Structures are given as structure tokens and as C-alpha cells.
Amino acid sequence: CEVFCSRMWRADNYFYYAYAVGRWDPHCCPRYLRPEHYEALRSSAHRVALHHGPLASAAASRDDFTVASLLDSMDWMGDEQIAEQLAALLPHMAPAGRLFWRSFGVAVHSPVLAQLRPTLVPEQDRVGWYLSQWVARAHPPDAPVADPAEPSG
């Protein structure tokens, strides 16, 4: 009941509010829908590029990604797939770039992700479904390079 009762059905959880009532509410909506953020969003809209396809082809489109939000995709991949995704993405991240992901697990489940030395984000995720959120530097100092050919433990 913890996930359902105390995380998902919070009064400010706009993810489920919109599903339940079929509309956004001015007091329960994402920040980008609030009037005070409209001008900032409008003035930066030209910086948004949509991509439909694999992460690797999106990553190759530029070399200055500052944040890559992987959502929960890493939960659904084996270590070899995670290593392949990161090998495609990391070379295209800015020097101070960061990776963010959320997980249904309470610990980092992959040794490939663990090599990034992620930090647990202490706040609960906005969706209220995931049990942990992680952030890691895309280029941590002295991090070993993942080898997808090596079996995981």
C-alpha cells in the first residue's frame, strides 16, 4: 500500500490527477504548464529537438548533451545492453554532463551502472511509482570503461 497510498495518490501528483479527472488543474500540473513559466519555455523552444528511434542514433546527433534522462529503461535491460547504450551515449555527453535514471529497485542493479558511481536522489520521484532515483556524472574521474564482452557477476 505504500506505493499506492502514500506516493501515487498525493494531492500534488499531477501524473495521476490528469488521468483520473481527464484534465490538468492550475494547482496540480507540471511546472511547464504554469503561466509564470510560459515565457521561459517559449523562448527556449527552439533548443528542443525531437527524435524517434534508438538512443544511439539520437546520441550521435550532437556532442553537448548536459543531461540524459534514461527514465526506467535501464531496469529492462541486461548488462550487455546497458553497456552498449552507454557506449553510444557517453562520448556525446558534455564534460560536466550527467545521467539520471529511476528504478523500481532500491539499489543499482547493474555493475555497468555502478561503475558510474551514481548518487541516490533522496526525494521520491514525482510519479510516485519508482523506489529510487539516481544521478551520475557522465565522465566520472578514473571510472573504468565498461566492456560489453565481459560477463557480469
XYZ file of C-alpha atoms in Angstrom:
153
model
C 0.000 0.000 0.000
C 2.974 2.370 0.488
C 3.481 2.998 -3.242
C -0.221 3.277 -3.991
C -1.485 5.069 -0.879
C 1.321 7.394 0.121
C 3.219 8.014 -3.116
C 0.864 7.787 -6.071
C -2.216 9.485 -4.654
C -0.670 12.627 -3.220
C -2.662 15.819 -3.727
C 0.064 17.320 -5.936
C 0.738 14.243 -8.103
C -0.225 15.641 -11.494
C 0.723 12.412 -13.273
C -2.305 10.597 -11.881
C -4.581 13.591 -11.361
C -4.834 14.183 -15.104
C -5.626 10.506 -15.729
C -8.250 10.401 -13.002
C -10.139 13.594 -13.886
C -9.234 13.921 -17.573
C -7.662 17.384 -17.407
C -4.897 19.411 -15.821
C -5.652 21.665 -12.880
C -3.852 25.020 -12.458
C -2.808 23.919 -8.957
C -1.854 20.371 -9.939
C 0.121 20.444 -13.167
C 3.715 20.288 -14.405
C 5.763 23.474 -13.948
C 5.965 23.998 -17.697
C 2.171 24.433 -17.830
C 2.109 27.170 -15.202
C 1.684 30.723 -16.528
C 4.790 32.032 -14.762
C 6.983 29.599 -16.752
C 5.424 30.147 -20.164
C 7.861 32.823 -21.368
C 10.935 30.794 -20.401
C 9.542 27.763 -22.192
C 8.583 29.754 -25.285
C 11.971 31.464 -25.509
C 13.823 28.130 -25.286
C 11.558 26.078 -27.563
C 13.999 26.399 -30.472
C 16.515 24.345 -28.447
C 14.258 21.267 -28.358
C 14.866 18.537 -30.916
C 12.591 15.527 -31.116
C 13.991 12.161 -32.106
C 12.156 8.943 -32.765
C 14.453 5.941 -32.754
C 17.202 4.264 -30.785
C 19.198 6.125 -28.150
C 22.424 5.522 -30.080
C 21.212 7.389 -33.163
C 19.852 10.261 -31.056
C 23.153 10.495 -29.166
C 25.113 10.751 -32.394
C 23.168 13.880 -33.375
C 25.289 16.172 -31.184
C 28.188 16.254 -28.725
C 26.987 18.534 -25.969
C 24.260 16.769 -24.026
C 24.272 18.105 -20.479
C 21.668 15.733 -19.006
C 20.441 12.399 -20.278
C 17.269 11.224 -18.574
C 17.118 7.470 -19.048
C 13.883 7.118 -17.055
C 13.438 3.446 -16.120
C 14.861 1.960 -19.335
C 17.874 0.532 -17.529
C 15.558 -1.660 -15.410
C 14.531 -3.544 -18.527
C 17.988 -4.207 -19.965
C 20.685 -6.709 -19.264
C 24.258 -5.611 -18.560
C 25.360 -6.034 -22.174
C 22.525 -3.841 -23.444
C 23.217 -1.201 -20.796
C 26.922 -1.183 -21.751
C 26.010 -0.781 -25.424
C 23.646 2.125 -24.667
C 26.203 3.894 -22.503
C 28.987 3.300 -25.057
C 26.812 5.056 -27.639
C 25.758 7.897 -25.329
C 28.738 8.808 -23.139
C 31.052 10.048 -25.931
C 28.378 12.605 -26.841
C 27.894 13.982 -23.334
C 29.300 17.359 -22.328
C 32.330 17.211 -19.985
C 30.138 18.020 -16.968
C 27.193 16.001 -18.307
C 25.008 13.933 -16.010
C 22.861 10.830 -16.359
C 19.604 10.460 -14.494
C 17.508 7.330 -14.131
C 14.837 5.953 -11.868
C 14.320 2.367 -10.864
C 11.864 0.040 -9.244
C 14.834 -1.397 -7.358
C 16.218 0.087 -4.162
C 19.847 -0.392 -5.261
C 21.764 -0.035 -8.513
C 21.117 -3.392 -10.142
C 23.808 -3.349 -12.820
C 27.580 -3.387 -12.375
C 27.788 -1.338 -15.578
C 25.745 1.461 -13.999
C 27.579 1.038 -10.689
C 30.859 1.898 -12.472
C 29.472 5.415 -12.904
C 29.373 5.766 -9.114
C 25.804 7.088 -9.033
C 24.319 9.020 -6.155
C 20.896 8.204 -4.785
C 18.477 11.116 -5.172
C 16.758 11.228 -1.773
C 13.404 12.645 -2.896
C 10.659 10.338 -4.091
C 10.045 10.503 -7.801
C 7.159 12.681 -8.993
C 5.315 9.712 -10.457
C 5.297 8.024 -7.067
C 5.910 4.612 -8.555
C 9.663 4.123 -8.507
C 11.601 3.216 -5.376
C 14.831 5.005 -6.262
C 16.278 7.700 -8.491
C 19.933 8.010 -9.416
C 22.231 10.649 -10.850
C 25.787 10.123 -12.077
C 28.430 12.121 -13.856
C 28.753 11.012 -17.460
C 32.538 11.252 -17.166
C 33.471 10.405 -13.565
C 37.169 10.742 -12.841
C 39.072 7.469 -13.075
C 35.974 5.414 -13.920
C 36.689 2.082 -15.592
C 35.303 1.645 -19.087
C 32.502 -0.909 -19.381
C 33.274 -3.813 -21.701
C 30.080 -5.405 -23.059
C 32.062 -8.561 -23.909
C 32.862 -9.193 -20.236
C 30.242 -11.282 -18.401
C 28.595 -9.627 -15.442
C 28.678 -11.147 -11.984
